[in-house]
PDB file of N, CA and C in Angstrom:
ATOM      1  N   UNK X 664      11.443  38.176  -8.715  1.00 57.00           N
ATOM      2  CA  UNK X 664      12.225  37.436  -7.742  1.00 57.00           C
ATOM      3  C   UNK X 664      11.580  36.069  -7.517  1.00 57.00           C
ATOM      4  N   UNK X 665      12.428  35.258  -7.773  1.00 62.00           N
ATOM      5  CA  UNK X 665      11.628  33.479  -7.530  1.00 62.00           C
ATOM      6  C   UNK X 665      12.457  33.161  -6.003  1.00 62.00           C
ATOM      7  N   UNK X 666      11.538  32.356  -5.385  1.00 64.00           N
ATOM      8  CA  UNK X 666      12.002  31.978  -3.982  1.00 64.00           C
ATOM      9  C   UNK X 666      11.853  30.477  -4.134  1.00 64.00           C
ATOM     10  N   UNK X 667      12.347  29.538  -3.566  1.00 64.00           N
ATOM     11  CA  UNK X 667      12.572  28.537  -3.301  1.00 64.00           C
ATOM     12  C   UNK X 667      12.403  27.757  -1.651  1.00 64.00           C
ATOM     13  N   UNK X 668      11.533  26.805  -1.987  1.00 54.00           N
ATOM     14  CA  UNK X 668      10.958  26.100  -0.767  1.00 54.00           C
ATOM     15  C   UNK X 668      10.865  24.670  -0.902  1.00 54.00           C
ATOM     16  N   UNK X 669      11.909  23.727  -0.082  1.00 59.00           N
ATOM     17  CA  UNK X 669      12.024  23.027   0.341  1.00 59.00           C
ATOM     18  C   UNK X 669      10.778  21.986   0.930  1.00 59.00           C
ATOM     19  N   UNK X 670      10.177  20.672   0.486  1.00 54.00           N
ATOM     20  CA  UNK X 670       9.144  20.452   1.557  1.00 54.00           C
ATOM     21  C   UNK X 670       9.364  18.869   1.738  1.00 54.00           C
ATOM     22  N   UNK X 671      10.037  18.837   3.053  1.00 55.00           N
ATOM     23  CA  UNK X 671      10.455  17.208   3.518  1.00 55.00           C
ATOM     24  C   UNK X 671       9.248  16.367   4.150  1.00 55.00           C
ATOM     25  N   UNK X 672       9.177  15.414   3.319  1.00 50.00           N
ATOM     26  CA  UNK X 672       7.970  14.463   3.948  1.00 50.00           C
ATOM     27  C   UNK X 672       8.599  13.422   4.420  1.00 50.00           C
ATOM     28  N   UNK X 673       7.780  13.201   5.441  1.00 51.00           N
ATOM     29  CA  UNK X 673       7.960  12.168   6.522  1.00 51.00           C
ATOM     30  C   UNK X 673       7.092  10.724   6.307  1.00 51.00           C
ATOM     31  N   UNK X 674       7.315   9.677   5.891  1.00 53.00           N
ATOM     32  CA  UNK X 674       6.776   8.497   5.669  1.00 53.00           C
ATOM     33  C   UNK X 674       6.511   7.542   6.958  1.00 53.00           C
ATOM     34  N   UNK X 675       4.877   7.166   7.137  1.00 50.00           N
ATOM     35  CA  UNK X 675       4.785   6.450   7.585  1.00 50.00           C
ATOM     36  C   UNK X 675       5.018   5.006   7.061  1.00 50.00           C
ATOM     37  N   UNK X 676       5.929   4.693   6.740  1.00 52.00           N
ATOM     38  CA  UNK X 676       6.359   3.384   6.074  1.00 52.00           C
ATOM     39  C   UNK X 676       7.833   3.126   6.598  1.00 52.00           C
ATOM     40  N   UNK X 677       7.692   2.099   7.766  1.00 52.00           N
ATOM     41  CA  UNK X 677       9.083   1.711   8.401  1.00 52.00           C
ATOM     42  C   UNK X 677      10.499   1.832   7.371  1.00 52.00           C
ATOM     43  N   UNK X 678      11.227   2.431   7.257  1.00 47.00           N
ATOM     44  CA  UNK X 678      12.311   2.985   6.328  1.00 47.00           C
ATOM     45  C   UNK X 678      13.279   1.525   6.784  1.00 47.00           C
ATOM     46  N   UNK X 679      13.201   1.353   8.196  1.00 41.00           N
ATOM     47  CA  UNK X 679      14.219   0.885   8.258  1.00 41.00           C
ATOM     48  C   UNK X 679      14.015  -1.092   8.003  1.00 41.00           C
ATOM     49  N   UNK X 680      12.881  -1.809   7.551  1.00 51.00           N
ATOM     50  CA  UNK X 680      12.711  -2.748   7.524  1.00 51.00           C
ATOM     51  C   UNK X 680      13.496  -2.753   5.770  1.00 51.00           C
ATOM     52  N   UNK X 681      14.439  -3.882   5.566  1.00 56.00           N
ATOM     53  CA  UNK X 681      15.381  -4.126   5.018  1.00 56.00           C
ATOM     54  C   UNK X 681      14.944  -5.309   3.899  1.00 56.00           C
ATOM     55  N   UNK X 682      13.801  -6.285   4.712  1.00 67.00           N
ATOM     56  CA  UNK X 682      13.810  -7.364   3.758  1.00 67.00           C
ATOM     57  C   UNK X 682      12.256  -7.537   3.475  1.00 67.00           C
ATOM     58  N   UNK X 683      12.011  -6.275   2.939  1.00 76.00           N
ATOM     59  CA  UNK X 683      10.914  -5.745   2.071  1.00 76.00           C
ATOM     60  C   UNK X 683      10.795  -6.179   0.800  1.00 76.00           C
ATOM     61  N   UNK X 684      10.501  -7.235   0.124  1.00 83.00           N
ATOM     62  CA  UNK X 684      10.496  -7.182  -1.654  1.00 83.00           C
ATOM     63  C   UNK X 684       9.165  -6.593  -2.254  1.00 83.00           C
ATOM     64  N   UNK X 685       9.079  -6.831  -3.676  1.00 85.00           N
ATOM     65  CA  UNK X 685       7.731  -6.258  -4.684  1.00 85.00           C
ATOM     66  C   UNK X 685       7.151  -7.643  -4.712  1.00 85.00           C
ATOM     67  N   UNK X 686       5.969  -6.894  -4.405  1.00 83.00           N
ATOM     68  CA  UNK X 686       4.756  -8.210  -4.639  1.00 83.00           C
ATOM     69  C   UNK X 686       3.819  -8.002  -5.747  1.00 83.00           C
ATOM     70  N   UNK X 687       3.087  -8.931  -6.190  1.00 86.00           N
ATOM     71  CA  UNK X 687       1.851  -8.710  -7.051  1.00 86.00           C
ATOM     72  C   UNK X 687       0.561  -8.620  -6.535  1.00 86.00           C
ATOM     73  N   UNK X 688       0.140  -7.150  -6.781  1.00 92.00           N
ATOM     74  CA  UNK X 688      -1.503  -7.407  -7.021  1.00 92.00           C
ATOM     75  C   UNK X 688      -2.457  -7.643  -7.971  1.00 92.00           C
ATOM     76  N   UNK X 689      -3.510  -7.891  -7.947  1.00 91.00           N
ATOM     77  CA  UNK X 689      -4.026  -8.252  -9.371  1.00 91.00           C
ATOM     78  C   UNK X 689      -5.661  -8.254  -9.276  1.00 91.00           C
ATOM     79  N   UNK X 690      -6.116  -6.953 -10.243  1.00 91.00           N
ATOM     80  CA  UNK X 690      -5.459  -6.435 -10.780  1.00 91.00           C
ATOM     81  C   UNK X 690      -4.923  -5.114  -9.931  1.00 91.00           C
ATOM     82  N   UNK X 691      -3.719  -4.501 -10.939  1.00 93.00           N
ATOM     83  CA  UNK X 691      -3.494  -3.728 -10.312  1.00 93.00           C
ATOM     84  C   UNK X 691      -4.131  -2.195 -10.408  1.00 93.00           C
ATOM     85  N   UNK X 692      -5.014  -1.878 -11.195  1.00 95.00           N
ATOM     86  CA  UNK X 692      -5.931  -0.702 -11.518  1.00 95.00           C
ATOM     87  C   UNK X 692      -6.968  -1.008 -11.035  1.00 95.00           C
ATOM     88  N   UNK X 693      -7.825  -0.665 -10.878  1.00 96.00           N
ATOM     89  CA  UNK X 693      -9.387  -1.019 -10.648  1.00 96.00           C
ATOM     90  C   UNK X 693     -10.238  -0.031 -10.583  1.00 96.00           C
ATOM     91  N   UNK X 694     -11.416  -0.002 -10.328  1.00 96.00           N
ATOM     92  CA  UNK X 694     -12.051   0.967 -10.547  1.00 96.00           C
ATOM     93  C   UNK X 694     -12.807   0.891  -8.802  1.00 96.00           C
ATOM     94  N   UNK X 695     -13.196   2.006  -8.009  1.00 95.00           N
ATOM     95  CA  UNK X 695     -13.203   1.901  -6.933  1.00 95.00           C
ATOM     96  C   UNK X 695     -14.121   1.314  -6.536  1.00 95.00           C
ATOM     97  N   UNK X 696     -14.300  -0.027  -5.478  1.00 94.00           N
ATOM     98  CA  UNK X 696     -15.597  -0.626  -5.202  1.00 94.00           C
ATOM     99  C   UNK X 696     -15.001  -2.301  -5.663  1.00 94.00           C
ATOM    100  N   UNK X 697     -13.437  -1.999  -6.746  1.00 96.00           N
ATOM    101  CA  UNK X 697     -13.486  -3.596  -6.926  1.00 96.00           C
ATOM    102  C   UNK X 697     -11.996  -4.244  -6.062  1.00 96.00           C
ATOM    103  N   UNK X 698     -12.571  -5.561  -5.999  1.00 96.00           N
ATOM    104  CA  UNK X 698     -11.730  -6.655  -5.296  1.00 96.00           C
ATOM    105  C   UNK X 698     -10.165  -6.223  -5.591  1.00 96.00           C
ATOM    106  N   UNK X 699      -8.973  -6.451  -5.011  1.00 96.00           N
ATOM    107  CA  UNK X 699      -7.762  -6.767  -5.525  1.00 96.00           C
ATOM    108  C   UNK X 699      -7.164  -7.950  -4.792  1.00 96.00           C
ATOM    109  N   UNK X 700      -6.920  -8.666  -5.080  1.00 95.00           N
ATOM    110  CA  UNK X 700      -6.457 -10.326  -4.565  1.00 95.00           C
ATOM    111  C   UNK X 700      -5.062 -10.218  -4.722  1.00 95.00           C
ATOM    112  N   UNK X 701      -4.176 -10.088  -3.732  1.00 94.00           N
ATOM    113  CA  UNK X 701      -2.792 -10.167  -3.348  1.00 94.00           C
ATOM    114  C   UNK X 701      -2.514 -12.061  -3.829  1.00 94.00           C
ATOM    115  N   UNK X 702      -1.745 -11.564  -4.764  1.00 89.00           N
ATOM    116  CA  UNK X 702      -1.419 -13.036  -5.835  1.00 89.00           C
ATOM    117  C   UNK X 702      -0.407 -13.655  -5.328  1.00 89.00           C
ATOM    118  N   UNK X 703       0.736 -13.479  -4.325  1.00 85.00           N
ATOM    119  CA  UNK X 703       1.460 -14.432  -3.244  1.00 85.00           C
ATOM    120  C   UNK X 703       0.692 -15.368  -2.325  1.00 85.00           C
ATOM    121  N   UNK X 704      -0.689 -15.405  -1.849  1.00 90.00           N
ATOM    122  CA  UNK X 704      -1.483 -15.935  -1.276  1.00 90.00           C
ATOM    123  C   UNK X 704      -2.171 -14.818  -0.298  1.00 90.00           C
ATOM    124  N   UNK X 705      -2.101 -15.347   1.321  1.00 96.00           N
ATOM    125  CA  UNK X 705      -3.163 -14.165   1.976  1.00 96.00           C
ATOM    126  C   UNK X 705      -1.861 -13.580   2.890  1.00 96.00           C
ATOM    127  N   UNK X 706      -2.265 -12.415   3.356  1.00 96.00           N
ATOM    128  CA  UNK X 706      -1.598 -11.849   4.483  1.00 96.00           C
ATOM    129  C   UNK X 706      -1.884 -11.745   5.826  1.00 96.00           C
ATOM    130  N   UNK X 707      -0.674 -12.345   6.555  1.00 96.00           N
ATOM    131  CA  UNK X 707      -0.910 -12.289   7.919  1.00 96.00           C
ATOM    132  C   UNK X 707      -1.041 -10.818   8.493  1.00 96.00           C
ATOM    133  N   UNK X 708      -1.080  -9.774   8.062  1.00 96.00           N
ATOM    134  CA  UNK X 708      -0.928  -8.449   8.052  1.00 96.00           C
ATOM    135  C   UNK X 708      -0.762  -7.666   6.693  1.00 96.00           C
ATOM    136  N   UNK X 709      -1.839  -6.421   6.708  1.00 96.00           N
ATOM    137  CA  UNK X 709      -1.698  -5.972   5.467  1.00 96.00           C
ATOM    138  C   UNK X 709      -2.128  -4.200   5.867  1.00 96.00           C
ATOM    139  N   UNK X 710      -1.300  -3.557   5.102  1.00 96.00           N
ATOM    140  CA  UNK X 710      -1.110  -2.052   5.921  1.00 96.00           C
ATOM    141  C   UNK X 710      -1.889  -1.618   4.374  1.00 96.00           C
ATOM    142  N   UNK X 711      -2.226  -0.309   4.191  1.00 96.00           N
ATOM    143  CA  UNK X 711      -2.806   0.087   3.234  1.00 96.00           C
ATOM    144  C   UNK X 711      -2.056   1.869   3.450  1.00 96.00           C
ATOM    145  N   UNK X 712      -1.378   2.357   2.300  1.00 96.00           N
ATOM    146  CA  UNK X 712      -0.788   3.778   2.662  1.00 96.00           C
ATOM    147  C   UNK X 712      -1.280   4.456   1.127  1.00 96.00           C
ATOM    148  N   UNK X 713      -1.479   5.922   1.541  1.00 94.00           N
ATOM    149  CA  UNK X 713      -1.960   6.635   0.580  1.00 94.00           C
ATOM    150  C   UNK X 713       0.037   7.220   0.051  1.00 94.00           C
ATOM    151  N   UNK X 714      -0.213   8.223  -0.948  1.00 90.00           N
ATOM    152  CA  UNK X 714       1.261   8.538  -1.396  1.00 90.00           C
ATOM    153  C   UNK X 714       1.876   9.776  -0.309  1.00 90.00           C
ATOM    154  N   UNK X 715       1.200  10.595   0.802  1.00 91.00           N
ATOM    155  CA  UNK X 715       1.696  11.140   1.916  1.00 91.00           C
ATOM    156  C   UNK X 715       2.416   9.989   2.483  1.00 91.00           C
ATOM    157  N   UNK X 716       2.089   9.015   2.461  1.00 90.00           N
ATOM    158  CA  UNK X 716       2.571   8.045   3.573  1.00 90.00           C
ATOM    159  C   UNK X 716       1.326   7.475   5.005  1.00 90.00           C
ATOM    160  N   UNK X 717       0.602   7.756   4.377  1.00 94.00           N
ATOM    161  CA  UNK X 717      -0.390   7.650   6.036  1.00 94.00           C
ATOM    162  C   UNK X 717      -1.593   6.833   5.308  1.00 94.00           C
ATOM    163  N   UNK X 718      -1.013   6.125   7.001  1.00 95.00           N
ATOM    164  CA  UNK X 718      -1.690   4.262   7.010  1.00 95.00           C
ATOM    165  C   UNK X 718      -3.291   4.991   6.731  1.00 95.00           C
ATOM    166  N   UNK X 719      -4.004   4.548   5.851  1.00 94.00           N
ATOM    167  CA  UNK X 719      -5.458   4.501   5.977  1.00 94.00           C
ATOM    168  C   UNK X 719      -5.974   3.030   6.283  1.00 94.00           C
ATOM    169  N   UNK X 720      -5.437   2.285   6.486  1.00 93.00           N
ATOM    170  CA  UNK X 720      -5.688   1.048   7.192  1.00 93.00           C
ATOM    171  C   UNK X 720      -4.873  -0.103   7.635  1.00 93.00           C
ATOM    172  N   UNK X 721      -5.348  -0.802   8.473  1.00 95.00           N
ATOM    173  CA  UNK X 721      -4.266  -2.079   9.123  1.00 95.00           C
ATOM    174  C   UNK X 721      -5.625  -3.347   9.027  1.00 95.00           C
ATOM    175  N   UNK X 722      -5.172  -3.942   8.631  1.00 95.00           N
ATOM    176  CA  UNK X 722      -6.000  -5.495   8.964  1.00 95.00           C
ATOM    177  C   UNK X 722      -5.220  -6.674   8.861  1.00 95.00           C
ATOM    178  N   UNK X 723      -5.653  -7.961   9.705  1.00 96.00           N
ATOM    179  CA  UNK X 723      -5.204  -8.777   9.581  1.00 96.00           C
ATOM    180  C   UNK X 723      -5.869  -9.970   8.785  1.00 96.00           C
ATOM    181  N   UNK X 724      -4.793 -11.163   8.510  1.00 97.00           N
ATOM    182  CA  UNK X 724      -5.521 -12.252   7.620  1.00 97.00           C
ATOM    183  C   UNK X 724      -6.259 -12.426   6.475  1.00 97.00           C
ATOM    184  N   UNK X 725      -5.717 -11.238   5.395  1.00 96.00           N
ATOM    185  CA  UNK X 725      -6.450 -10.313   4.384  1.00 96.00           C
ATOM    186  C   UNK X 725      -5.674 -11.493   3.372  1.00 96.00           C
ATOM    187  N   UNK X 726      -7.043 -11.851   2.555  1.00 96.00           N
ATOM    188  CA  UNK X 726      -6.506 -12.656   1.159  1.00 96.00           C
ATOM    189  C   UNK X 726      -6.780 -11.160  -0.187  1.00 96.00           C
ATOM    190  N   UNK X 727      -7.778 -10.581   0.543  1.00 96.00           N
ATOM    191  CA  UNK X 727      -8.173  -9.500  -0.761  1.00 96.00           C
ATOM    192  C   UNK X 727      -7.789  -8.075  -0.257  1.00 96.00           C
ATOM    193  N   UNK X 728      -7.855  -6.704  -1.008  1.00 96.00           N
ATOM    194  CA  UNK X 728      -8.098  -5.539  -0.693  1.00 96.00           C
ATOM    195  C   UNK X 728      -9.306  -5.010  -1.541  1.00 96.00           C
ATOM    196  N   UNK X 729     -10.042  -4.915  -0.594  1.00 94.00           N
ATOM    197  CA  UNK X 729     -11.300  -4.133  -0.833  1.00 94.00           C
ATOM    198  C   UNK X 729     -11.178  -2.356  -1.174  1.00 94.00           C
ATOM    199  N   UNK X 730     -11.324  -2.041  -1.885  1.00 95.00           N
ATOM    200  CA  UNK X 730     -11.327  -0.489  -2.572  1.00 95.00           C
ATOM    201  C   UNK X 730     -12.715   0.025  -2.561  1.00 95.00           C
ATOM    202  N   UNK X 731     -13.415  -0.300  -2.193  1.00 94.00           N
ATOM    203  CA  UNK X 731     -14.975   0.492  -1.747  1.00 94.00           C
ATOM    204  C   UNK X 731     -14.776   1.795  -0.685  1.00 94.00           C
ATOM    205  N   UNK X 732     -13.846   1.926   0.769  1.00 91.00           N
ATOM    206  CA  UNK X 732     -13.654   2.873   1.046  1.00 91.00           C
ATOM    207  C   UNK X 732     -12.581   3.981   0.834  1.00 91.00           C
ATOM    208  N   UNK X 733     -11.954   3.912  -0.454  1.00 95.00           N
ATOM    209  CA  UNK X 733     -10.738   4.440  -1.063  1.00 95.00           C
ATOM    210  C   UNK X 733     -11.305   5.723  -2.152  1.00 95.00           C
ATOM    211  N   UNK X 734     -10.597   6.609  -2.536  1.00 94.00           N
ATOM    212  CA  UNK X 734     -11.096   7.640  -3.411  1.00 94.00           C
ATOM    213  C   UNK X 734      -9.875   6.980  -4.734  1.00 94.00           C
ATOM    214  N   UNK X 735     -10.156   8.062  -5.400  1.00 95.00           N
ATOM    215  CA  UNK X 735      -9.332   8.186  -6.690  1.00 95.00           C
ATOM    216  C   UNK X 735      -7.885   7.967  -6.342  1.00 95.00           C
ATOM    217  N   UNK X 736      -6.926   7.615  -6.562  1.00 95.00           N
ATOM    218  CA  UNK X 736      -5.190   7.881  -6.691  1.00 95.00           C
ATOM    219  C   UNK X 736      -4.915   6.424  -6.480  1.00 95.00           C
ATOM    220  N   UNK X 737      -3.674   6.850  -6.303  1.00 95.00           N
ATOM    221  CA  UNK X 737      -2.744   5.788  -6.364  1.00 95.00           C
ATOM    222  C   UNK X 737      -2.763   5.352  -4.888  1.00 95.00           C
ATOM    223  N   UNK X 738      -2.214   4.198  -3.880  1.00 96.00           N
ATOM    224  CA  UNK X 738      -1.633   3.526  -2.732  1.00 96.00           C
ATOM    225  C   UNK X 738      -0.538   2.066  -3.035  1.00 96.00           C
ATOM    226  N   UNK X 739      -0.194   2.245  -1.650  1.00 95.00           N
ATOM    227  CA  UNK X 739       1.095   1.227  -1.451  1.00 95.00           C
ATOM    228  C   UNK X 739       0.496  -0.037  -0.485  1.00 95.00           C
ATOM    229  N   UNK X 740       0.287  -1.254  -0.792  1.00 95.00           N
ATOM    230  CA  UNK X 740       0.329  -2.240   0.331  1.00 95.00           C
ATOM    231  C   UNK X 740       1.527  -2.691   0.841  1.00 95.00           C
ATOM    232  N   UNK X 741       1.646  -2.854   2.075  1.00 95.00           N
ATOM    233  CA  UNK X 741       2.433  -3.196   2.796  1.00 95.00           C
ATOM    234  C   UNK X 741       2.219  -4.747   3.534  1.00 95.00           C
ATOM    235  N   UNK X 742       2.481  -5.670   3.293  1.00 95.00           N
ATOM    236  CA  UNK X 742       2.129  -6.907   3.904  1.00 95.00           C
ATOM    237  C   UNK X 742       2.986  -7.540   3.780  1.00 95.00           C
ATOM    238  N   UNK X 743       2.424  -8.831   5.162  1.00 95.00           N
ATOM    239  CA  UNK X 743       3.179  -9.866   5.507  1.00 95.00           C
ATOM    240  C   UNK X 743       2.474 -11.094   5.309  1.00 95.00           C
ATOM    241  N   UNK X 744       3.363 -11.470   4.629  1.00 94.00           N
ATOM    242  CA  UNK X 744       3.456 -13.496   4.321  1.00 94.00           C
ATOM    243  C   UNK X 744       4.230 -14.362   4.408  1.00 94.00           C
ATOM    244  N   UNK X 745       3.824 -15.782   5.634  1.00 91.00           N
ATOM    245  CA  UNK X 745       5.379 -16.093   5.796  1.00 91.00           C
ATOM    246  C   UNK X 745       6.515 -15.452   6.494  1.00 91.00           C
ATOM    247  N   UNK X 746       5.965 -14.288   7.529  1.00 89.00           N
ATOM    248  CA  UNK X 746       7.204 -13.958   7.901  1.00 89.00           C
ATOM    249  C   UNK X 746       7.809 -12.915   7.051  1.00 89.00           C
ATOM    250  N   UNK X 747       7.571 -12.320   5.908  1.00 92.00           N
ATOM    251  CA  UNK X 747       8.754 -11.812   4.989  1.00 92.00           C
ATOM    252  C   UNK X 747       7.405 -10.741   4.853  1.00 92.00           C
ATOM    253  N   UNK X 748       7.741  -9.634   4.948  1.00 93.00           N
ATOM    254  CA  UNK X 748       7.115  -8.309   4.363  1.00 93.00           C
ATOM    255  C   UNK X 748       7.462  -7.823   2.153  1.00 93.00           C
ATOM    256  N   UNK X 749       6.283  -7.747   1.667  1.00 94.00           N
ATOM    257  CA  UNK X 749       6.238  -7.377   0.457  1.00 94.00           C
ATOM    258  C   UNK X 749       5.309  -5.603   0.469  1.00 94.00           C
ATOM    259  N   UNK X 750       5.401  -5.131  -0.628  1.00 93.00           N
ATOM    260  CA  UNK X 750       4.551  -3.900  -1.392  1.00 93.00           C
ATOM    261  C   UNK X 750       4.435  -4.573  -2.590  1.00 93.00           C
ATOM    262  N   UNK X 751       3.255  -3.835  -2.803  1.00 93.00           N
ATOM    263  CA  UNK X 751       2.577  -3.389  -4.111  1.00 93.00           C
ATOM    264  C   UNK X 751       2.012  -2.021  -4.330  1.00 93.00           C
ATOM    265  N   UNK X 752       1.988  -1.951  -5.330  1.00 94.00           N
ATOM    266  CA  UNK X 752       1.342  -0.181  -6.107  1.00 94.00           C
ATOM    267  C   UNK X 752       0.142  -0.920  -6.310  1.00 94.00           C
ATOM    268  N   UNK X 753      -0.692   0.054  -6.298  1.00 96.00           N
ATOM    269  CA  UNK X 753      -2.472  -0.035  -7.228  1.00 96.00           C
ATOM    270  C   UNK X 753      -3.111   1.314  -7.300  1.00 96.00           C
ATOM    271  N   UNK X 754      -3.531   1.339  -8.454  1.00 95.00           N
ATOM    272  CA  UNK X 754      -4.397   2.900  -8.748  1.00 95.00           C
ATOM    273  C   UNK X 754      -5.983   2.336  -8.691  1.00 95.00           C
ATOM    274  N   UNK X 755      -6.492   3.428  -7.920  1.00 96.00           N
ATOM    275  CA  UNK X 755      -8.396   3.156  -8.404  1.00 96.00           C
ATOM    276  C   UNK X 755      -8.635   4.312  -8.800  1.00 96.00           C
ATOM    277  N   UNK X 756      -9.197   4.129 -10.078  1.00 95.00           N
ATOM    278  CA  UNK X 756      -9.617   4.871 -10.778  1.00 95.00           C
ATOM    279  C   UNK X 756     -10.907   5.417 -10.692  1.00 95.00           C
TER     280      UNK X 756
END
């Protein structure tokens, strides 16, 4: 008998902000401990989310993301420049 289970995740990542585009990081792999320099310029706000959805950090006035306190996987940045909110993907390897 196989059973079936449903499992709805809940994102901490505002669903409803609309004028969200893709940004560049660079690079976008790294190995943990190195720099990533958000290549639109700096952010007036920059959210940091693992793939649950949960903020592992908020800072402001961020030109870089530092990966020294990050483990292995993948995350999403969330930032603002200009007024206009972007993401990016990055894996540390």
């Amino acid at each position: 008998m196989k059973d079936q289970t449903q499992i709805n995740v809940v994102s901490a990542i505002d669903e409803a902000r609309q004028d969200t585009e893709k940004g560049n990081l660079i690079p976008s792999v790294v190995k943990q401990g190195e720099i990533i320099r958000i290549a639109k310029g700096c952010a007036s706000e920059l959210n940091i989310f693992d793939l649950t959805g949960q903020m592992l950090l908020k800072q402001i006035d961020k030109c870089t993301i530092d990966t020294s306190y990050l483990k292995k996987g993948a995350y999403l940045a969330l930032y603002k420049i200009d007024e206009k909110f972007h993401t990016g993907k990055f894996i540390v390897e």
